[in-house]
PDB file of C-alpha atoms in Angstrom:
ATOM      1  CA  UNK E   1       3.064 -25.829  -9.127  1.00 32.00           C
ATOM      2  CA  UNK E   2       1.874 -24.381  -5.674  1.00 40.00           C
ATOM      3  CA  UNK E   3       4.798 -23.599  -3.640  1.00 43.00           C
ATOM      4  CA  UNK E   4       4.564 -24.683  -0.701  1.00 40.00           C
ATOM      5  CA  UNK E   5       6.174 -23.216   2.333  1.00 43.00           C
ATOM      6  CA  UNK E   6       6.032 -20.923   5.610  1.00 46.00           C
ATOM      7  CA  UNK E   7       8.849 -18.477   7.705  1.00 45.00           C
ATOM      8  CA  UNK E   8       6.300 -16.014   9.149  1.00 39.00           C
ATOM      9  CA  UNK E   9       7.233 -17.378  12.826  1.00 36.00           C
ATOM     10  CA  UNK E  10      10.802 -17.852  11.390  1.00 35.00           C
ATOM     11  CA  UNK E  11      13.610 -15.913  13.126  1.00 36.00           C
ATOM     12  CA  UNK E  12      14.422 -12.749  15.320  1.00 35.00           C
ATOM     13  CA  UNK E  13      10.499 -11.102  15.183  1.00 37.00           C
ATOM     14  CA  UNK E  14       8.699 -13.508  14.358  1.00 38.00           C
ATOM     15  CA  UNK E  15       6.380 -13.036  17.267  1.00 42.00           C
ATOM     16  CA  UNK E  16       5.525  -9.968  15.520  1.00 58.00           C
ATOM     17  CA  UNK E  17       5.551 -11.121  11.813  1.00 58.00           C
ATOM     18  CA  UNK E  18       2.647 -13.903  13.232  1.00 58.00           C
ATOM     19  CA  UNK E  19       0.878 -10.335  14.409  1.00 53.00           C
ATOM     20  CA  UNK E  20       1.118  -8.274  11.747  1.00 54.00           C
ATOM     21  CA  UNK E  21      -0.416 -11.699   9.352  1.00 52.00           C
ATOM     22  CA  UNK E  22      -2.798 -12.817  12.003  1.00 50.00           C
ATOM     23  CA  UNK E  23      -4.093  -8.590  10.863  1.00 51.00           C
ATOM     24  CA  UNK E  24      -3.873  -9.124   7.519  1.00 48.00           C
ATOM     25  CA  UNK E  25      -5.706 -12.474   7.894  1.00 51.00           C
ATOM     26  CA  UNK E  26      -8.062 -10.849  10.100  1.00 52.00           C
ATOM     27  CA  UNK E  27      -8.809  -7.357   7.530  1.00 52.00           C
ATOM     28  CA  UNK E  28      -7.838  -8.766   4.348  1.00 48.00           C
ATOM     29  CA  UNK E  29     -11.484 -10.642   3.595  1.00 50.00           C
ATOM     30  CA  UNK E  30     -12.803  -8.790   0.994  1.00 53.00           C
ATOM     31  CA  UNK E  31      -9.616  -6.816  -0.189  1.00 53.00           C
ATOM     32  CA  UNK E  32     -10.005  -7.462  -3.528  1.00 59.00           C
ATOM     33  CA  UNK E  33     -13.150  -5.622  -4.225  1.00 61.00           C
ATOM     34  CA  UNK E  34     -11.842  -2.331  -2.791  1.00 62.00           C
ATOM     35  CA  UNK E  35      -8.256  -2.635  -4.317  1.00 74.00           C
ATOM     36  CA  UNK E  36      -8.245  -2.841  -7.862  1.00 86.00           C
ATOM     37  CA  UNK E  37      -4.897  -1.777  -9.368  1.00 92.00           C
ATOM     38  CA  UNK E  38      -4.364   0.451 -11.350  1.00 96.00           C
ATOM     39  CA  UNK E  39      -3.655   0.618 -15.016  1.00 96.00           C
ATOM     40  CA  UNK E  40      -1.747   3.701 -14.565  1.00 97.00           C
ATOM     41  CA  UNK E  41       0.585   2.350 -11.123  1.00 98.00           C
ATOM     42  CA  UNK E  42       0.596  -1.172 -12.713  1.00 97.00           C
ATOM     43  CA  UNK E  43       2.396   0.640 -15.755  1.00 97.00           C
ATOM     44  CA  UNK E  44       5.535   2.953 -13.264  1.00 98.00           C
ATOM     45  CA  UNK E  45       5.312  -0.476 -11.583  1.00 98.00           C
ATOM     46  CA  UNK E  46       6.071  -2.287 -14.460  1.00 97.00           C
ATOM     47  CA  UNK E  47       8.431   0.315 -15.788  1.00 97.00           C
ATOM     48  CA  UNK E  48      10.923   0.368 -12.670  1.00 98.00           C
ATOM     49  CA  UNK E  49      11.272  -3.538 -12.948  1.00 98.00           C
ATOM     50  CA  UNK E  50      13.067  -2.932 -16.064  1.00 97.00           C
ATOM     51  CA  UNK E  51      13.867  -6.056 -18.063  1.00 97.00           C
ATOM     52  CA  UNK E  52      13.666  -8.364 -15.907  1.00 98.00           C
ATOM     53  CA  UNK E  53      11.916 -11.934 -16.482  1.00 98.00           C
ATOM     54  CA  UNK E  54      11.808 -13.239 -13.241  1.00 98.00           C
ATOM     55  CA  UNK E  55      10.532 -11.640  -9.822  1.00 98.00           C
ATOM     56  CA  UNK E  56       9.434 -11.823  -5.985  1.00 98.00           C
ATOM     57  CA  UNK E  57       6.394 -10.139  -4.787  1.00 98.00           C
ATOM     58  CA  UNK E  58       7.091  -9.306  -0.971  1.00 98.00           C
ATOM     59  CA  UNK E  59       4.371  -8.624   0.449  1.00 96.00           C
ATOM     60  CA  UNK E  60       2.342  -9.397  -2.114  1.00 95.00           C
ATOM     61  CA  UNK E  61      -0.960  -9.358  -0.965  1.00 90.00           C
ATOM     62  CA  UNK E  62      -4.174 -10.767  -3.265  1.00 87.00           C
ATOM     63  CA  UNK E  63      -1.453  -9.395  -6.464  1.00 91.00           C
ATOM     64  CA  UNK E  64      -2.195  -6.114  -7.387  1.00 90.00           C
ATOM     65  CA  UNK E  65       0.589  -5.170  -9.648  1.00 95.00           C
ATOM     66  CA  UNK E  66       2.230  -8.289 -10.474  1.00 96.00           C
ATOM     67  CA  UNK E  67       3.105  -7.664 -13.849  1.00 95.00           C
ATOM     68  CA  UNK E  68       1.951 -10.909 -16.131  1.00 93.00           C
ATOM     69  CA  UNK E  69       4.564 -11.566 -18.642  1.00 95.00           C
ATOM     70  CA  UNK E  70       6.822 -12.085 -16.309  1.00 97.00           C
ATOM     71  CA  UNK E  71       8.042 -14.702 -13.998  1.00 98.00           C
ATOM     72  CA  UNK E  72       6.629 -13.949 -10.232  1.00 98.00           C
ATOM     73  CA  UNK E  73       6.625 -15.916  -6.985  1.00 98.00           C
ATOM     74  CA  UNK E  74       4.346 -13.937  -4.808  1.00 98.00           C
ATOM     75  CA  UNK E  75       5.635 -13.499  -0.816  1.00 98.00           C
ATOM     76  CA  UNK E  76       3.117 -13.070   1.627  1.00 96.00           C
ATOM     77  CA  UNK E  77       2.665 -14.475   5.619  1.00 94.00           C
ATOM     78  CA  UNK E  78      -1.215 -13.991   5.691  1.00 90.00           C
ATOM     79  CA  UNK E  79      -3.258 -17.046   4.380  1.00 90.00           C
ATOM     80  CA  UNK E  80      -6.404 -14.761   3.755  1.00 87.00           C
ATOM     81  CA  UNK E  81      -4.268 -12.874   1.543  1.00 88.00           C
ATOM     82  CA  UNK E  82      -2.953 -15.814  -0.363  1.00 91.00           C
ATOM     83  CA  UNK E  83      -6.082 -17.638  -1.031  1.00 89.00           C
ATOM     84  CA  UNK E  84      -7.001 -14.675  -2.417  1.00 88.00           C
ATOM     85  CA  UNK E  85      -3.448 -14.410  -4.953  1.00 92.00           C
ATOM     86  CA  UNK E  86      -4.999 -15.968  -7.892  1.00 92.00           C
ATOM     87  CA  UNK E  87      -1.006 -16.891  -8.564  1.00 93.00           C
ATOM     88  CA  UNK E  88       0.290 -20.622  -8.856  1.00 92.00           C
ATOM     89  CA  UNK E  89       3.690 -19.054  -7.278  1.00 96.00           C
ATOM     90  CA  UNK E  90       3.426 -18.451  -3.717  1.00 97.00           C
ATOM     91  CA  UNK E  91       4.570 -18.488  -0.489  1.00 97.00           C
ATOM     92  CA  UNK E  92       3.810 -17.975   2.718  1.00 96.00           C
ATOM     93  CA  UNK E  93       6.477 -16.530   5.351  1.00 97.00           C
ATOM     94  CA  UNK E  94       7.690 -12.472   6.340  1.00 96.00           C
ATOM     95  CA  UNK E  95      10.371 -10.420   4.619  1.00 97.00           C
ATOM     96  CA  UNK E  96      12.328 -10.422   7.040  1.00 97.00           C
ATOM     97  CA  UNK E  97      13.707 -13.786   5.945  1.00 97.00           C
ATOM     98  CA  UNK E  98      12.655 -15.157   2.593  1.00 98.00           C
ATOM     99  CA  UNK E  99      13.236 -18.435   1.483  1.00 98.00           C
ATOM    100  CA  UNK E 100      15.247 -18.186  -0.907  1.00 98.00           C
ATOM    101  CA  UNK E 101      19.045 -18.036  -2.463  1.00 98.00           C
ATOM    102  CA  UNK E 102      20.933 -15.550  -2.741  1.00 98.00           C
ATOM    103  CA  UNK E 103      20.006 -13.332  -6.404  1.00 98.00           C
ATOM    104  CA  UNK E 104      17.514 -16.027  -6.970  1.00 98.00           C
ATOM    105  CA  UNK E 105      15.435 -13.166  -8.356  1.00 98.00           C
ATOM    106  CA  UNK E 106      16.147 -10.989 -11.619  1.00 98.00           C
ATOM    107  CA  UNK E 107      13.875  -8.002  -9.134  1.00 98.00           C
ATOM    108  CA  UNK E 108      11.571  -7.949  -6.634  1.00 98.00           C
ATOM    109  CA  UNK E 109       8.949  -5.305  -5.518  1.00 98.00           C
ATOM    110  CA  UNK E 110       6.637  -4.988  -3.019  1.00 98.00           C
ATOM    111  CA  UNK E 111       3.620  -2.273  -2.872  1.00 97.00           C
ATOM    112  CA  UNK E 112       2.195  -0.866   0.129  1.00 94.00           C
ATOM    113  CA  UNK E 113       3.491  -3.101   2.283  1.00 95.00           C
ATOM    114  CA  UNK E 114       7.785  -1.763   3.886  1.00 97.00           C
ATOM    115  CA  UNK E 115       5.078  -0.314   6.848  1.00 94.00           C
ATOM    116  CA  UNK E 116       2.892  -3.597   8.285  1.00 92.00           C
ATOM    117  CA  UNK E 117       6.511  -5.408   7.969  1.00 96.00           C
ATOM    118  CA  UNK E 118       8.619  -5.821  12.308  1.00 95.00           C
ATOM    119  CA  UNK E 119      11.642  -4.707  10.838  1.00 97.00           C
ATOM    120  CA  UNK E 120      11.831  -3.118   7.610  1.00 97.00           C
ATOM    121  CA  UNK E 121      15.703  -2.510   7.252  1.00 97.00           C
ATOM    122  CA  UNK E 122      16.620  -6.382   7.615  1.00 98.00           C
ATOM    123  CA  UNK E 123      13.174  -6.266   4.730  1.00 98.00           C
ATOM    124  CA  UNK E 124      14.210  -4.529   3.017  1.00 98.00           C
ATOM    125  CA  UNK E 125      17.708  -6.080   2.994  1.00 98.00           C
ATOM    126  CA  UNK E 126      16.859  -8.773   1.916  1.00 98.00           C
ATOM    127  CA  UNK E 127      15.086  -7.306  -0.716  1.00 98.00           C
ATOM    128  CA  UNK E 128      18.507  -6.912  -2.177  1.00 98.00           C
ATOM    129  CA  UNK E 129      19.921  -9.811  -1.478  1.00 98.00           C
ATOM    130  CA  UNK E 130      18.149 -12.462  -3.489  1.00 98.00           C
ATOM    131  CA  UNK E 131      17.561 -10.245  -6.541  1.00 98.00           C
ATOM    132  CA  UNK E 132      19.838  -7.383  -8.901  1.00 98.00           C
ATOM    133  CA  UNK E 133      17.143  -5.010  -9.242  1.00 98.00           C
ATOM    134  CA  UNK E 134      14.037  -3.606  -6.711  1.00 98.00           C
ATOM    135  CA  UNK E 135      11.483  -1.712  -6.730  1.00 98.00           C
ATOM    136  CA  UNK E 136       9.272  -0.555  -3.591  1.00 98.00           C
ATOM    137  CA  UNK E 137       5.952   1.791  -3.818  1.00 98.00           C
ATOM    138  CA  UNK E 138       5.244   3.776  -0.717  1.00 98.00           C
ATOM    139  CA  UNK E 139       4.398   6.585   0.839  1.00 97.00           C
ATOM    140  CA  UNK E 140       6.283   9.601   2.496  1.00 97.00           C
ATOM    141  CA  UNK E 141       5.574   9.855   6.226  1.00 96.00           C
ATOM    142  CA  UNK E 142       6.470  13.450   6.169  1.00 96.00           C
ATOM    143  CA  UNK E 143       5.317  15.012   2.970  1.00 96.00           C
ATOM    144  CA  UNK E 144       3.688  18.123   3.540  1.00 95.00           C
ATOM    145  CA  UNK E 145       0.185  17.887   1.748  1.00 96.00           C
ATOM    146  CA  UNK E 146      -2.135  15.554   4.106  1.00 96.00           C
ATOM    147  CA  UNK E 147      -5.391  14.213   3.014  1.00 98.00           C
ATOM    148  CA  UNK E 148      -7.997  15.863   4.245  1.00 98.00           C
ATOM    149  CA  UNK E 149     -10.351  12.559   6.242  1.00 98.00           C
ATOM    150  CA  UNK E 150      -7.005  12.631   8.394  1.00 98.00           C
ATOM    151  CA  UNK E 151      -5.989  16.404   8.524  1.00 97.00           C
ATOM    152  CA  UNK E 152      -9.605  17.222   9.169  1.00 98.00           C
ATOM    153  CA  UNK E 153     -11.942  14.357  10.604  1.00 98.00           C
ATOM    154  CA  UNK E 154      -9.470  11.606  11.694  1.00 98.00           C
ATOM    155  CA  UNK E 155      -6.324  13.984  12.571  1.00 97.00           C
ATOM    156  CA  UNK E 156      -5.054  11.654  15.431  1.00 97.00           C
ATOM    157  CA  UNK E 157      -5.301   9.033  13.539  1.00 97.00           C
ATOM    158  CA  UNK E 158      -3.226  10.524  10.769  1.00 96.00           C
ATOM    159  CA  UNK E 159      -1.034  11.773  13.247  1.00 96.00           C
ATOM    160  CA  UNK E 160      -0.276   7.872  14.482  1.00 95.00           C
ATOM    161  CA  UNK E 161      -0.001   7.047  10.482  1.00 92.00           C
ATOM    162  CA  UNK E 162       2.566   9.249  10.327  1.00 94.00           C
ATOM    163  CA  UNK E 163       4.261   8.255  12.688  1.00 94.00           C
ATOM    164  CA  UNK E 164       4.281   4.172  12.983  1.00 91.00           C
ATOM    165  CA  UNK E 165       4.762   4.449   9.188  1.00 94.00           C
ATOM    166  CA  UNK E 166       8.315   3.839   7.825  1.00 97.00           C
ATOM    167  CA  UNK E 167      10.574   6.518   6.725  1.00 97.00           C
ATOM    168  CA  UNK E 168      10.801   7.301   3.266  1.00 98.00           C
ATOM    169  CA  UNK E 169      14.668   8.006   4.388  1.00 97.00           C
ATOM    170  CA  UNK E 170      15.148   4.415   5.694  1.00 97.00           C
ATOM    171  CA  UNK E 171      13.548   2.850   2.553  1.00 98.00           C
ATOM    172  CA  UNK E 172      16.185   4.594   1.044  1.00 98.00           C
ATOM    173  CA  UNK E 173      19.160   4.162   2.228  1.00 98.00           C
ATOM    174  CA  UNK E 174      18.341   0.243   3.261  1.00 98.00           C
ATOM    175  CA  UNK E 175      18.054   0.182  -0.890  1.00 98.00           C
ATOM    176  CA  UNK E 176      20.473   2.656  -1.626  1.00 98.00           C
ATOM    177  CA  UNK E 177      18.571   3.570  -3.714  1.00 98.00           C
ATOM    178  CA  UNK E 178      19.316   5.574  -8.052  1.00 98.00           C
ATOM    179  CA  UNK E 179      15.285   7.038  -8.504  1.00 98.00           C
ATOM    180  CA  UNK E 180      12.694   8.014  -6.085  1.00 98.00           C
ATOM    181  CA  UNK E 181      10.119   9.006  -8.823  1.00 98.00           C
ATOM    182  CA  UNK E 182       6.440  10.648  -7.166  1.00 98.00           C
ATOM    183  CA  UNK E 183       3.528   9.345  -8.339  1.00 98.00           C
ATOM    184  CA  UNK E 184       0.573  12.046  -7.812  1.00 98.00           C
ATOM    185  CA  UNK E 185      -2.690  10.095  -7.107  1.00 98.00           C
ATOM    186  CA  UNK E 186      -5.585  10.493 -10.055  1.00 98.00           C
ATOM    187  CA  UNK E 187      -9.023  11.609  -8.575  1.00 98.00           C
ATOM    188  CA  UNK E 188     -10.235   8.103 -10.700  1.00 97.00           C
ATOM    189  CA  UNK E 189      -7.824   6.049  -9.428  1.00 97.00           C
ATOM    190  CA  UNK E 190      -9.235   2.484  -8.254  1.00 95.00           C
ATOM    191  CA  UNK E 191      -7.181   0.801  -5.751  1.00 94.00           C
ATOM    192  CA  UNK E 192      -7.839   1.628  -2.450  1.00 88.00           C
ATOM    193  CA  UNK E 193      -5.419   2.550  -0.086  1.00 89.00           C
ATOM    194  CA  UNK E 194      -5.265   5.895   1.876  1.00 91.00           C
ATOM    195  CA  UNK E 195      -5.665   8.295   0.087  1.00 95.00           C
ATOM    196  CA  UNK E 196      -7.768   6.813  -3.215  1.00 96.00           C
ATOM    197  CA  UNK E 197     -10.869   9.065  -2.985  1.00 97.00           C
ATOM    198  CA  UNK E 198      -9.021  12.802  -1.981  1.00 98.00           C
ATOM    199  CA  UNK E 199     -12.185  13.312  -5.046  1.00 98.00           C
ATOM    200  CA  UNK E 200     -14.704  11.474  -3.926  1.00 97.00           C
ATOM    201  CA  UNK E 201     -15.721  11.942  -0.299  1.00 98.00           C
ATOM    202  CA  UNK E 202     -18.134  10.158  -0.320  1.00 98.00           C
ATOM    203  CA  UNK E 203     -16.801   6.077  -0.428  1.00 96.00           C
ATOM    204  CA  UNK E 204     -15.419   6.901   3.099  1.00 97.00           C
ATOM    205  CA  UNK E 205     -18.605   6.541   4.159  1.00 97.00           C
ATOM    206  CA  UNK E 206     -18.649   2.903   2.696  1.00 94.00           C
ATOM    207  CA  UNK E 207     -17.097   0.283   5.957  1.00 92.00           C
ATOM    208  CA  UNK E 208     -16.509  -1.407   3.050  1.00 89.00           C
ATOM    209  CA  UNK E 209     -13.971   0.968   1.606  1.00 92.00           C
ATOM    210  CA  UNK E 210     -12.798   1.749   5.989  1.00 93.00           C
ATOM    211  CA  UNK E 211     -12.434  -1.599   5.752  1.00 88.00           C
ATOM    212  CA  UNK E 212      -9.488  -2.981   2.740  1.00 85.00           C
ATOM    213  CA  UNK E 213      -7.233  -0.004   4.727  1.00 87.00           C
ATOM    214  CA  UNK E 214      -5.563  -0.616   6.772  1.00 85.00           C
ATOM    215  CA  UNK E 215      -4.819   2.395   8.382  1.00 90.00           C
ATOM    216  CA  UNK E 216      -8.599   3.164   9.140  1.00 92.00           C
ATOM    217  CA  UNK E 217      -9.405  -1.294   9.613  1.00 88.00           C
ATOM    218  CA  UNK E 218      -7.190  -1.311  12.135  1.00 88.00           C
ATOM    219  CA  UNK E 219      -8.949   1.361  15.142  1.00 93.00           C
ATOM    220  CA  UNK E 220     -11.606   0.948  16.773  1.00 94.00           C
ATOM    221  CA  UNK E 221     -14.486   2.456  15.469  1.00 95.00           C
ATOM    222  CA  UNK E 222     -15.092   4.554  17.968  1.00 97.00           C
ATOM    223  CA  UNK E 223     -11.518   6.178  17.210  1.00 97.00           C
ATOM    224  CA  UNK E 224     -12.983   6.619  13.378  1.00 97.00           C
ATOM    225  CA  UNK E 225     -17.377   7.036  13.623  1.00 97.00           C
ATOM    226  CA  UNK E 226     -17.535   9.796  15.098  1.00 98.00           C
ATOM    227  CA  UNK E 227     -15.804  11.131  12.539  1.00 98.00           C
ATOM    228  CA  UNK E 228     -16.647   9.395   9.643  1.00 98.00           C
ATOM    229  CA  UNK E 229     -19.898  10.515  11.419  1.00 98.00           C
ATOM    230  CA  UNK E 230     -18.515  14.916  10.982  1.00 98.00           C
ATOM    231  CA  UNK E 231     -17.985  14.437   7.103  1.00 98.00           C
ATOM    232  CA  UNK E 232     -21.620  12.675   6.747  1.00 98.00           C
ATOM    233  CA  UNK E 233     -24.084  15.977   8.277  1.00 98.00           C
ATOM    234  CA  UNK E 234     -20.661  18.059   6.198  1.00 98.00           C
ATOM    235  CA  UNK E 235     -21.771  15.725   2.677  1.00 98.00           C
ATOM    236  CA  UNK E 236     -25.180  16.340   3.556  1.00 98.00           C
ATOM    237  CA  UNK E 237     -24.643  19.936   4.516  1.00 98.00           C
ATOM    238  CA  UNK E 238     -22.228  21.211   1.284  1.00 98.00           C
ATOM    239  CA  UNK E 239     -19.977  22.328   3.703  1.00 98.00           C
ATOM    240  CA  UNK E 240     -16.606  19.811   2.358  1.00 98.00           C
ATOM    241  CA  UNK E 241     -17.931  20.718  -1.165  1.00 98.00           C
ATOM    242  CA  UNK E 242     -17.206  24.581   0.053  1.00 98.00           C
ATOM    243  CA  UNK E 243     -14.261  24.169   1.197  1.00 98.00           C
ATOM    244  CA  UNK E 244     -12.629  21.903  -0.617  1.00 98.00           C
ATOM    245  CA  UNK E 245     -14.052  23.670  -4.329  1.00 97.00           C
ATOM    246  CA  UNK E 246     -10.201  23.444  -5.804  1.00 97.00           C
ATOM    247  CA  UNK E 247     -10.050  19.476  -5.346  1.00 97.00           C
ATOM    248  CA  UNK E 248     -13.505  19.308  -6.951  1.00 96.00           C
ATOM    249  CA  UNK E 249     -11.504  20.764 -10.533  1.00 95.00           C
ATOM    250  CA  UNK E 250      -8.075  18.896  -9.703  1.00 98.00           C
ATOM    251  CA  UNK E 251      -6.687  16.007 -11.730  1.00 98.00           C
ATOM    252  CA  UNK E 252      -4.714  14.756  -9.555  1.00 98.00           C
ATOM    253  CA  UNK E 253      -2.730  15.418  -6.658  1.00 98.00           C
ATOM    254  CA  UNK E 254       0.478  14.292  -4.706  1.00 98.00           C
ATOM    255  CA  UNK E 255      -0.067  12.822  -1.914  1.00 98.00           C
ATOM    256  CA  UNK E 256       3.893  11.866  -1.339  1.00 98.00           C
ATOM    257  CA  UNK E 257       2.924   8.190  -3.398  1.00 98.00           C
ATOM    258  CA  UNK E 258       7.077   7.285  -4.065  1.00 98.00           C
ATOM    259  CA  UNK E 259       8.261   4.564  -6.646  1.00 98.00           C
ATOM    260  CA  UNK E 260      11.762   3.874  -5.198  1.00 98.00           C
ATOM    261  CA  UNK E 261      14.132   2.220  -6.869  1.00 98.00           C
ATOM    262  CA  UNK E 262      17.331   0.019  -6.559  1.00 98.00           C
ATOM    263  CA  UNK E 263      20.126  -1.896  -8.725  1.00 98.00           C
ATOM    264  CA  UNK E 264      20.614  -2.508 -11.875  1.00 94.00           C
TER     265      UNK E 264
END
């Protein structure tokens, strides 16, 4: 059964929520080809959901990391993303105004989405309202280790990303979280988000990879292409490989990704 609902422009902040949805309507095409769920992160999130049987996935996108052994309702403001979602219980709505009763779900999950919400604190409060347990996967912008792509080739974008990303303290505070688990990114991670290709630098040369990362896709080509051109030249000359020989020996790196758990 497909649940038909559209609350993406309702309530305060609706105009901004609509703008966020429109952005993913634009960059979401082909998303599933690059953003393939990684089983190691999937296992971590599934464990964070505990014994929950009913789950709401807020900011669900194309449905990555939704456990197959639970009853999942997907909430997403972008129609393009919902159209790529394989599930049957789908609601077009914003995180800030979830169209569900209090305590409607055993658990709520949100994966790399809180930073897109116009009002993160309100959205996280909604997660708490509709579920007894919450599992939120996010990135800590204050984490000291930065991806080389932003340190060396796109520093202005990296700086802007850190400023715009929801601080981890906001997430933990709004949820009254009891556990924060680190997730070091494996070198062969399959989900092409921000730091996924830290040991595969040639991947960032691919326009399809950049288009599936909101950090890069929402910037104009004039802000991205010069840095990518420098990366291409450094890969061709071997300069990148010499500078990052230590990375080529590592299995994973902690770039600040965290699973935040709250509730019971």
